[in-house]
CSV table of C-alpha atoms in Angstrom, one decimal:
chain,number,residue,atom,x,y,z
A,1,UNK,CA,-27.9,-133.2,4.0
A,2,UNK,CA,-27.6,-129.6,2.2
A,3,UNK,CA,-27.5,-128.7,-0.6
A,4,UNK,CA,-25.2,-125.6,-2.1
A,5,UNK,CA,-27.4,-123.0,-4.4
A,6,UNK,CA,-25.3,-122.1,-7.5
A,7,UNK,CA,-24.5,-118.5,-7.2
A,8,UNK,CA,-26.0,-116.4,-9.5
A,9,UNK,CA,-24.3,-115.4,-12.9
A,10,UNK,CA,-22.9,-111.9,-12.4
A,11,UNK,CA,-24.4,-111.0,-16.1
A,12,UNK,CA,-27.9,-112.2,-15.0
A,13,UNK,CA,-27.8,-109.5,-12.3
A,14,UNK,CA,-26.7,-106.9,-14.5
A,15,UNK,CA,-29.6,-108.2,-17.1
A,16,UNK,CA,-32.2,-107.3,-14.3
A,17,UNK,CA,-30.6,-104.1,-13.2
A,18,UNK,CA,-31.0,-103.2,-17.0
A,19,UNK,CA,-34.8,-104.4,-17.2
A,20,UNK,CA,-35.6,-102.3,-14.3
A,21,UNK,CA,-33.9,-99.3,-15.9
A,22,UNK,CA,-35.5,-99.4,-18.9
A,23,UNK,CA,-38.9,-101.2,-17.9
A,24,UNK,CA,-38.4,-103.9,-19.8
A,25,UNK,CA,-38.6,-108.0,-19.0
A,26,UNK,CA,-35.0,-109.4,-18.1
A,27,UNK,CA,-35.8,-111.7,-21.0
A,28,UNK,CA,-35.1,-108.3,-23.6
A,29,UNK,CA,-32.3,-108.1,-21.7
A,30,UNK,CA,-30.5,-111.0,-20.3
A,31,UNK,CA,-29.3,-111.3,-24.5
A,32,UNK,CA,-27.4,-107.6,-24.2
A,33,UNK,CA,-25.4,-109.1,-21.4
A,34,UNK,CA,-22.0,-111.3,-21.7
A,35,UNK,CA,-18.8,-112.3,-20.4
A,36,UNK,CA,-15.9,-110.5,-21.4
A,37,UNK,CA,-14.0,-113.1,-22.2
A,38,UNK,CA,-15.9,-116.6,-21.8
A,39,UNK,CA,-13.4,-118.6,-20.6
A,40,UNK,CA,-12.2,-115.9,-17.9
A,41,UNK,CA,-15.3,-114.7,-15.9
A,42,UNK,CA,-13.3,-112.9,-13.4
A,43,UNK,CA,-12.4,-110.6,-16.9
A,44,UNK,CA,-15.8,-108.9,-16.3
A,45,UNK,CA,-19.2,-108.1,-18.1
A,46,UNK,CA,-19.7,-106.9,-21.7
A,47,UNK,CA,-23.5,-105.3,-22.3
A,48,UNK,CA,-24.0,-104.5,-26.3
A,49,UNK,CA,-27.4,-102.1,-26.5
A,50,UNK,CA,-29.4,-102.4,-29.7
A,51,UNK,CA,-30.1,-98.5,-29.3
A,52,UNK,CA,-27.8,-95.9,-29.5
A,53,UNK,CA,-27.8,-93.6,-25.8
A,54,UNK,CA,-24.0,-92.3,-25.7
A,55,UNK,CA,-24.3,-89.4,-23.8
A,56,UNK,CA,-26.1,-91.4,-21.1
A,57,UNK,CA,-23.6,-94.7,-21.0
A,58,UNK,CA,-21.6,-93.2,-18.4
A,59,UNK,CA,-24.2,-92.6,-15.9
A,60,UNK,CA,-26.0,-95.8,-17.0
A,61,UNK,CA,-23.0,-97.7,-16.1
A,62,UNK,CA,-22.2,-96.0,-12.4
A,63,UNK,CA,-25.7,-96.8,-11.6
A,64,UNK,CA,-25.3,-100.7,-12.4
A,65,UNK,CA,-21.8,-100.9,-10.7
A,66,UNK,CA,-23.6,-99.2,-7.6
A,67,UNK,CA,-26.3,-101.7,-7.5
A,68,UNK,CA,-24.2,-104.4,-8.2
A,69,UNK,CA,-22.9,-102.9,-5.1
A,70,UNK,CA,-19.2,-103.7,-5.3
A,71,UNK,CA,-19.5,-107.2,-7.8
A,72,UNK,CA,-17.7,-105.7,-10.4
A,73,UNK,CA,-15.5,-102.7,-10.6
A,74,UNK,CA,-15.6,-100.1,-13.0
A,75,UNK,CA,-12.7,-101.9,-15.6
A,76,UNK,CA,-15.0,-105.2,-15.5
A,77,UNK,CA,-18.0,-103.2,-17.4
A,78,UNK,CA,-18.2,-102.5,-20.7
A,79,UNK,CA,-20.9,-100.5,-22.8
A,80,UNK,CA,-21.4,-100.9,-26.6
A,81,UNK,CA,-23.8,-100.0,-28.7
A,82,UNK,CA,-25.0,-102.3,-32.0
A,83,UNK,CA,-28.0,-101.6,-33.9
A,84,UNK,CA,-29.4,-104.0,-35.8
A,85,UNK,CA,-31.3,-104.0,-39.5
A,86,UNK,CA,-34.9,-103.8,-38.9
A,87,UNK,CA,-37.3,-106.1,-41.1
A,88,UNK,CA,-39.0,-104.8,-43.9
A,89,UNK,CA,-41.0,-105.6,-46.6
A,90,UNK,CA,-38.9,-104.3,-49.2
A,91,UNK,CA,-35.8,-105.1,-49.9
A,92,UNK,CA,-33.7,-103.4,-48.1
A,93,UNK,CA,-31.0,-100.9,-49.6
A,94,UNK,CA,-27.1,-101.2,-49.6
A,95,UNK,CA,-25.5,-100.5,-46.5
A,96,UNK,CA,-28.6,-98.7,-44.8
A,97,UNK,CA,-29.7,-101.0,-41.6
A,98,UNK,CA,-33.1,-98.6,-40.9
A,99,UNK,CA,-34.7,-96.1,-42.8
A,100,UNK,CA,-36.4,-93.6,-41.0
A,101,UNK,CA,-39.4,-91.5,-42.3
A,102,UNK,CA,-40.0,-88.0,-41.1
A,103,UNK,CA,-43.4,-86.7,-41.9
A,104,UNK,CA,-46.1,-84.8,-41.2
A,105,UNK,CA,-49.8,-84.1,-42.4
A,106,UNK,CA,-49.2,-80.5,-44.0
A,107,UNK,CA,-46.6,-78.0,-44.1
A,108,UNK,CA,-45.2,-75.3,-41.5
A,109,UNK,CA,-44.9,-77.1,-38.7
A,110,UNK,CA,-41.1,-77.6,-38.5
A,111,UNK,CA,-40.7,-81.3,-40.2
A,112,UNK,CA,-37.6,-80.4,-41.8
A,113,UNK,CA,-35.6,-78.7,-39.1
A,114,UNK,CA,-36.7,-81.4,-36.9
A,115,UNK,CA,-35.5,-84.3,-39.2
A,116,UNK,CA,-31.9,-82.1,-39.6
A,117,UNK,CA,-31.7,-82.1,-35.8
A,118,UNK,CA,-32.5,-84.9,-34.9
A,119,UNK,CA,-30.3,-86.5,-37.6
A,120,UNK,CA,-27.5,-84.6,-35.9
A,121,UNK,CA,-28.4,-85.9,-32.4
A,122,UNK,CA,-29.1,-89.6,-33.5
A,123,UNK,CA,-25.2,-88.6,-34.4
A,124,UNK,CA,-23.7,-87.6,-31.2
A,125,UNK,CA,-25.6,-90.6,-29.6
A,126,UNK,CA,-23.2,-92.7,-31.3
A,127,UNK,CA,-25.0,-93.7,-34.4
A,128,UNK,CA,-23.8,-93.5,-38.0
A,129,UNK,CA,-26.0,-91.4,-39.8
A,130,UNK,CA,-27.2,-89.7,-42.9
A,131,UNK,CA,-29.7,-87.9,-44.3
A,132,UNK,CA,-32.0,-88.1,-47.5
A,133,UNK,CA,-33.7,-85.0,-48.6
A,134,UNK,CA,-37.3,-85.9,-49.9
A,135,UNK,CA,-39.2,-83.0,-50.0
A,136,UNK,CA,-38.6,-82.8,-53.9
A,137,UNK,CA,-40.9,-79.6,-54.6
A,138,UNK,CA,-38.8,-77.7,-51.0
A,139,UNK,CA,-36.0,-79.1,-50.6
A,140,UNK,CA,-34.7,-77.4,-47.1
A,141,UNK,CA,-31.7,-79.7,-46.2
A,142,UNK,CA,-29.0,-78.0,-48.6
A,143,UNK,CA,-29.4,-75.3,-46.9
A,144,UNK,CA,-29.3,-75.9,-43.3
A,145,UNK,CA,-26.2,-78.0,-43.7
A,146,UNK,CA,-24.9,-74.9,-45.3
A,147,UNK,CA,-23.7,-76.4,-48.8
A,148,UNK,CA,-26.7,-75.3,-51.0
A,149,UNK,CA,-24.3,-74.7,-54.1
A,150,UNK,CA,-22.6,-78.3,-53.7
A,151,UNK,CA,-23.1,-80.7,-55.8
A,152,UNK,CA,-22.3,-84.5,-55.3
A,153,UNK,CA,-19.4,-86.4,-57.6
A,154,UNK,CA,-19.9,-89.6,-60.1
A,155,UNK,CA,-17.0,-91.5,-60.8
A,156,UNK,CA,-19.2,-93.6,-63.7
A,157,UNK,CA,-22.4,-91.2,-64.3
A,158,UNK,CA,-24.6,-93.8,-62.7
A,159,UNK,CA,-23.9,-93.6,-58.7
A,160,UNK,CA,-23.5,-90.4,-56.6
A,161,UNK,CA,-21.1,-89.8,-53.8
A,162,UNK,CA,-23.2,-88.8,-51.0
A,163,UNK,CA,-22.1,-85.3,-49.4
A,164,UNK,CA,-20.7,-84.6,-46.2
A,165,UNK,CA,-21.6,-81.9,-43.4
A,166,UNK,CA,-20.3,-82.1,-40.1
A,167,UNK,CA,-20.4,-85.7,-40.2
A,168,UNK,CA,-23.3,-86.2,-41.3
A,169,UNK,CA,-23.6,-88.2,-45.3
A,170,UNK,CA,-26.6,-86.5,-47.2
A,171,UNK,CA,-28.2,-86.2,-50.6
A,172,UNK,CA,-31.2,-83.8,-51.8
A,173,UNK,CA,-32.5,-83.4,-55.1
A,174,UNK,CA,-31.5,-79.6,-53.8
A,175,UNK,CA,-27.8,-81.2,-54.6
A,176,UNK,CA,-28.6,-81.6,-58.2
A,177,UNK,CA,-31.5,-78.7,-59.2
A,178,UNK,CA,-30.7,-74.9,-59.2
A,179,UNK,CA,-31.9,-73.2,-56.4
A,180,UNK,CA,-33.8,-70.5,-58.4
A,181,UNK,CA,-35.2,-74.0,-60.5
A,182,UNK,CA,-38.4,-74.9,-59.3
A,183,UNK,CA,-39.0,-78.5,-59.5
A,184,UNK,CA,-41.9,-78.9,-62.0
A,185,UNK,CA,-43.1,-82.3,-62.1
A,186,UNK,CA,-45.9,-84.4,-62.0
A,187,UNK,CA,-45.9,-86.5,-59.1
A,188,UNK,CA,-45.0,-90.1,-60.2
A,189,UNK,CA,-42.0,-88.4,-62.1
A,190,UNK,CA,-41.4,-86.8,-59.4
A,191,UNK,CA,-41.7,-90.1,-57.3
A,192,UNK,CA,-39.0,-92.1,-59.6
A,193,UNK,CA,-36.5,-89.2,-58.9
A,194,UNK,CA,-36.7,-89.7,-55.4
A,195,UNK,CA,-36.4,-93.3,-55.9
A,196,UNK,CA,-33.2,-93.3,-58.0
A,197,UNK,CA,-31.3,-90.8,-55.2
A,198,UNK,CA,-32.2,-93.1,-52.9
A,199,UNK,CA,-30.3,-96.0,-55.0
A,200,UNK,CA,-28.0,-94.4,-57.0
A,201,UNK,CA,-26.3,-92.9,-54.0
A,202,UNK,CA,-23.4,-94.5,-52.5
A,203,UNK,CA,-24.2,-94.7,-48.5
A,204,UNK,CA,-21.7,-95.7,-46.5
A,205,UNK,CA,-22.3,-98.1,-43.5
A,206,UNK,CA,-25.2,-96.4,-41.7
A,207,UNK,CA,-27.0,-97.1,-38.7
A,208,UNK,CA,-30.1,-94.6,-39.4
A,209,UNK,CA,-31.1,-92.6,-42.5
A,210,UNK,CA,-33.4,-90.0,-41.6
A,211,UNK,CA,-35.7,-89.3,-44.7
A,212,UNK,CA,-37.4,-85.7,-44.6
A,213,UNK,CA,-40.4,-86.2,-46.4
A,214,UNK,CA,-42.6,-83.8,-47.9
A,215,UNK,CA,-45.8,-82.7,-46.4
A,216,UNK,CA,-49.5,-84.2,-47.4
A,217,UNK,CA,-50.2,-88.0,-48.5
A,218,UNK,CA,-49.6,-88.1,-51.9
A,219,UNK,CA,-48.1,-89.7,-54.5
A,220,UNK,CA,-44.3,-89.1,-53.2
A,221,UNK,CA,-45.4,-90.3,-49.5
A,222,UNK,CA,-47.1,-93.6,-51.1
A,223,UNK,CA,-44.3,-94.4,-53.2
A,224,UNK,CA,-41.9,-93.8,-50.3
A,225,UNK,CA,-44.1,-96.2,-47.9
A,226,UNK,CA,-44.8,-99.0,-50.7
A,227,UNK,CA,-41.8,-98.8,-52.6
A,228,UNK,CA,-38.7,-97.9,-50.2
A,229,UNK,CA,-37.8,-100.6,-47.1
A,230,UNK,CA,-39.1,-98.1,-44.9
A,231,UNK,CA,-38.1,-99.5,-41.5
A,232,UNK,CA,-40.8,-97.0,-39.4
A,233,UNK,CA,-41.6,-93.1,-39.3
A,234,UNK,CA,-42.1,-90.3,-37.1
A,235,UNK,CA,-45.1,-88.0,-37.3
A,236,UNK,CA,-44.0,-83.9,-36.2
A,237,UNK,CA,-46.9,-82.2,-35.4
A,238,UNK,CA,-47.8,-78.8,-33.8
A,239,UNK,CA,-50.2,-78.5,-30.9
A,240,UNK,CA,-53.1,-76.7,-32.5
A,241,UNK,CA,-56.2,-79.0,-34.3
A,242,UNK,CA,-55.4,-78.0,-38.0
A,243,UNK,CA,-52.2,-79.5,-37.4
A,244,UNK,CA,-53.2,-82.5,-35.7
A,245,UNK,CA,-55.8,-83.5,-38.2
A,246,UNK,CA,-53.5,-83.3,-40.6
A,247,UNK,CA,-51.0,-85.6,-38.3
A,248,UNK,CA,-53.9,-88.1,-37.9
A,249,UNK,CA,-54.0,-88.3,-41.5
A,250,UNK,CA,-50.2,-89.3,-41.8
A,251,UNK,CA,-50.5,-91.8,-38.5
A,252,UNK,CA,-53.5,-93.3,-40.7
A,253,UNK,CA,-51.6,-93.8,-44.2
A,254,UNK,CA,-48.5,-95.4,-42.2
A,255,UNK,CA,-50.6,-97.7,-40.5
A,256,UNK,CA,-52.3,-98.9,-44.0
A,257,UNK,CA,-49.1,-99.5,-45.3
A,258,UNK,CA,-47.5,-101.4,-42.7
A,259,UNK,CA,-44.9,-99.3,-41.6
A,260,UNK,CA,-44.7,-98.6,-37.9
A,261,UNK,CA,-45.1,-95.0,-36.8
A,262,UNK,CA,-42.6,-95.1,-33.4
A,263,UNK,CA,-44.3,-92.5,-31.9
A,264,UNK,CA,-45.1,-88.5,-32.4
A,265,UNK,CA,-42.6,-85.2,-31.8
A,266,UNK,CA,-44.6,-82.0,-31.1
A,267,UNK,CA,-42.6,-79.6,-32.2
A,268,UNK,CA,-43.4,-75.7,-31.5
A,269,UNK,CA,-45.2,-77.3,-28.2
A,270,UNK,CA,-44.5,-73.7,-26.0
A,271,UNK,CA,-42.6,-70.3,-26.1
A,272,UNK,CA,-40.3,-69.6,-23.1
A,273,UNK,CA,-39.7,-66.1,-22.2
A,274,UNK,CA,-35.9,-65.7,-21.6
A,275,UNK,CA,-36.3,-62.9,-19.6
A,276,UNK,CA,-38.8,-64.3,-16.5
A,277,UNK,CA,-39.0,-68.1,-17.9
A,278,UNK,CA,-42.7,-68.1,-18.5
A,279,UNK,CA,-43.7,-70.5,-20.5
A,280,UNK,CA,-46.8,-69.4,-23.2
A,281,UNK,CA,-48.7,-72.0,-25.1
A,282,UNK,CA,-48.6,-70.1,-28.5
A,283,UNK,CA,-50.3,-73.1,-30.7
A,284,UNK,CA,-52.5,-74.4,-28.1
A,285,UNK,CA,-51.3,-77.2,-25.5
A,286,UNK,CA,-51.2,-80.9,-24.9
A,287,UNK,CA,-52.6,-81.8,-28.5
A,288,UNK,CA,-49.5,-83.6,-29.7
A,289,UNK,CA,-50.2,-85.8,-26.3
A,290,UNK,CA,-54.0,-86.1,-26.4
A,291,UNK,CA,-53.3,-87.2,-30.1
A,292,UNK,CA,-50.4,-90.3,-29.0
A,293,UNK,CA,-52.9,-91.0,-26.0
A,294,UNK,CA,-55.7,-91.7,-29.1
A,295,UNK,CA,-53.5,-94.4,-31.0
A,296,UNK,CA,-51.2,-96.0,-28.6
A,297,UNK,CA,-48.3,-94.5,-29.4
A,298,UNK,CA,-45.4,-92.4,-27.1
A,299,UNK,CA,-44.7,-88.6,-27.6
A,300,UNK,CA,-41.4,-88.6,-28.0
A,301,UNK,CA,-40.2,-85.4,-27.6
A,302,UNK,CA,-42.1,-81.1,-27.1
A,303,UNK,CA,-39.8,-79.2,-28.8
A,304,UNK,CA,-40.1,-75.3,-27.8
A,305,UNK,CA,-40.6,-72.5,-30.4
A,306,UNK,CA,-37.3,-70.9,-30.3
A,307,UNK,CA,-35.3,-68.5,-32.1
A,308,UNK,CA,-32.3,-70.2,-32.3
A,309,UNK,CA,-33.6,-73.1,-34.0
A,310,UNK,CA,-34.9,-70.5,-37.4
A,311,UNK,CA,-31.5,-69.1,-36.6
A,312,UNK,CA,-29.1,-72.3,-37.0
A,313,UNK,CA,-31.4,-73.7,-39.7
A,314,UNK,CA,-30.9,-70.1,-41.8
A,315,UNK,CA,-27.4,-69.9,-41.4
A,316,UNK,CA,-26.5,-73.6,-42.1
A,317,UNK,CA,-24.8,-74.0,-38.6
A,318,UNK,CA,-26.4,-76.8,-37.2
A,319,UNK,CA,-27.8,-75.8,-33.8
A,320,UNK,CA,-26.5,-79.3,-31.9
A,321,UNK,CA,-22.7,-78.8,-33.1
A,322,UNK,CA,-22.7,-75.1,-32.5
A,323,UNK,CA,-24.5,-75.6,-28.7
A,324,UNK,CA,-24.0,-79.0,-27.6
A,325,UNK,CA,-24.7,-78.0,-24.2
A,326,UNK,CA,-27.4,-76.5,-24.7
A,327,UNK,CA,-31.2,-77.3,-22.9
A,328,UNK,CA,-32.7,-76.8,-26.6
A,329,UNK,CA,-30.1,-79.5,-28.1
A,330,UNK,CA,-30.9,-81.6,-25.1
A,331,UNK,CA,-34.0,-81.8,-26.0
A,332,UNK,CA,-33.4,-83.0,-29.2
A,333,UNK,CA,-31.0,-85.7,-28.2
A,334,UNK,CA,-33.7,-86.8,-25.9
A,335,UNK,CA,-35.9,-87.3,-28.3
A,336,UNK,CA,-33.4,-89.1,-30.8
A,337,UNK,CA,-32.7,-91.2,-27.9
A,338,UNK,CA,-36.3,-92.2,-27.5
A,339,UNK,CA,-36.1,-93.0,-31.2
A,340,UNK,CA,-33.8,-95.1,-31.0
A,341,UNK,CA,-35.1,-97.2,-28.2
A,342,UNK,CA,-38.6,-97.3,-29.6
A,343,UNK,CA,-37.1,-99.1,-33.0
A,344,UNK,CA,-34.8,-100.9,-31.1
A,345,UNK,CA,-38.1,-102.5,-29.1
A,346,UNK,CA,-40.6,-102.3,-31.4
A,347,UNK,CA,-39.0,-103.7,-35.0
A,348,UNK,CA,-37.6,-107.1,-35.3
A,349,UNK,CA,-34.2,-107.6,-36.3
A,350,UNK,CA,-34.0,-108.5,-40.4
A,351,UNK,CA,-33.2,-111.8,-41.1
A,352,UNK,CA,-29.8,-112.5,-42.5
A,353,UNK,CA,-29.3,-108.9,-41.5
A,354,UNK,CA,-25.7,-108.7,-42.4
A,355,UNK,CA,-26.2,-109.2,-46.5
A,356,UNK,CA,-26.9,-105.8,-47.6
A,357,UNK,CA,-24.1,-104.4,-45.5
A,358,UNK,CA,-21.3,-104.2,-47.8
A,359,UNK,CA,-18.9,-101.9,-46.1
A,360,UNK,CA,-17.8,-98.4,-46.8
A,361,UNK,CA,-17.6,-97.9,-50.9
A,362,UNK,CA,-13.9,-96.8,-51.7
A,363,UNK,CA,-14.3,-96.8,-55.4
A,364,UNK,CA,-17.7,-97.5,-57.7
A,365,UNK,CA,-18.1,-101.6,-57.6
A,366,UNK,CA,-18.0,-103.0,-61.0
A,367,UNK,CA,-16.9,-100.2,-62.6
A,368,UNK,CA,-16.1,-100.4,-66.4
């Protein structure tokens, strides 16, 4: 007597297509995969992604239809993208799913135009984003969105209407101190007005808000990392050993307070010459790598020392919506891309994650 084997389900096969793609165990993925329609299997696959890789779905999805070598066709698979709260253990703020600190051990090595950017191509990966401006003694942000004379609106003199630049929601204390002002405050003063930006703004529904922190490991960065839901950080270096001492430092104070550094950017890693393509290793070279290596943790992206990156961040024209196409941008979509994945794999979904997500604010809630 024989017996039949039961086929396979078709979203089982696309589950370990996906876990060879990414490296992962078909058990992280067999839960992004589903019918279309349950009651209609012929209707096709639906695969949601926790991470957020849009400029890569379209290739990502030939390459699952090939292997699924003629299974399903290209109407019967659908991409989306959902990203979920992480877990923290603060409570977490309205309508913000992950809070994302960008720091770094000292000053001059590019944290802020790297937050900007890669705020911008967290963005075109298909995230909703924002961007709080922390550094309260610099703030840069203003600036490089090219709005340093706006100020954000209060419809009750309580909560602020975050400000809008090319999509992107933002707030800096830059927003609300004159330019020529400077910021003279002691540092837990200064560490409450960072606290009430972050909840006396009204966010809208985001997926990520990138927080550009100041430099150093003081009282602002402590009060950030024990006070704020901080869902995990990223450390910008530069290649040289001042720089990555000072990185170390910032790896180190993360760790203490629980929050979980996804990984390191190396920012000013080389200098290309345009006009042969030679690369030069200005700051030194692999020290951003040697220094992930050291702790466990991925470099997520070399950024090059380039012009056009002081340029865009001078002028307020961000450098990812003025050359999409461009190798430099690409770079920093890869690296918000590995960002995104490294959450995604690395923090565990909040419980009862949907609570603190309100929904867009139309008016001021409870307003008397």
């Amino acid at each position: 007597m024989f017996f039949s084997r039961k086929a396979e389900p078709v979203t089982q096969k696309v589950a370990v297509i996906l876990a060879k793609y990414f490296s992962l165990d078909v058990e992280d993925t067999v839960p992004w995969c589903a019918f279309s329609q349950p009651e209609n299997e012929d209707a096709g696959v639906t695969v949601t992604l926790p991470f957020c890789i849009a400029t890569q779905l379209g290739a990502l999805k030939q390459e699952v239809l090939k292997q699924l070598e003629g299974t399903l066709g290209d109407d019967q698979l659908t991409f989306k993208q959902n990203v979920a709260s992480g877990e923290t253990e603060v409570a977490p703020v309205t309508n913000i799913k992950n809070i994302i600190a960008v720091a770094s051990g000292k000053g001059g090595v590019g944290k802020s135009t790297t937050s900007i950017n890669l705020a911008f191509a967290l963005m075109q990966e298909g995230a909703k984003v924002g961007i709080l401006d922390a550094d309260i003694y610099g703030p840069s942000i203003p600036i490089m969105l090219g709005n340093p004379n706006a100020h954000p609106e209060s419809e009750d003199n309580k909560h602020m209407q975050p400000l809008m630049a090319h999509g992107l929601v933002a707030n800096s204390i830059g927003y609300l101190v004159p330019q020529e002002d400077a910021a003279v405050w002691r540092g837990p003063m200064a560490s409450r007005a960072l606290k009430q930006l972050l909840d006396e703004t009204l966010w809208p529904v985001l997926d990520y808000l990138i927080v550009d922190m100041p430099p150093g490991t003081g009282d602002i960065q402590l009060t950030m990392a024990q006070q704020v839901p901080l869902t995990a950080s990223v450390v910008v270096t530069t290649p040289q050993d001042l720089a990555l001492a000072d990185a170390q430092k910032g790896i180190s104070m993360f760790e203490k307070v629980n929050v979980p550094v996804l990984g390191l950017i190396e920012n000013m890693s080389y200098y290309q010459c345009r006009a042969c393509g030679t690369k030069d290793y200005v700051f030194s070279k692999g020290g951003g790598e040697a220094l992930a290596e050291r702790h466990g943790l991925p470099l997520l992206g070399q950024l090059p020392l380039d012009i056009h990156i002081r340029e865009h961040g001078d002028a307020g024209t961000p450098l990812l919506i003025s050359t999409p196409e461009s190798t430099l941008s690409e770079s920093y979509r890869e690296a918000a891309r590995a960002v995104s994945m490294q959450l995604a794999f690395n923090v565990a979904p909040r419980k009862g994650a949907t609570k603190h997500i309100k929904g867009n604010p139309i008016g001021i809630v409870g307003k008397n």
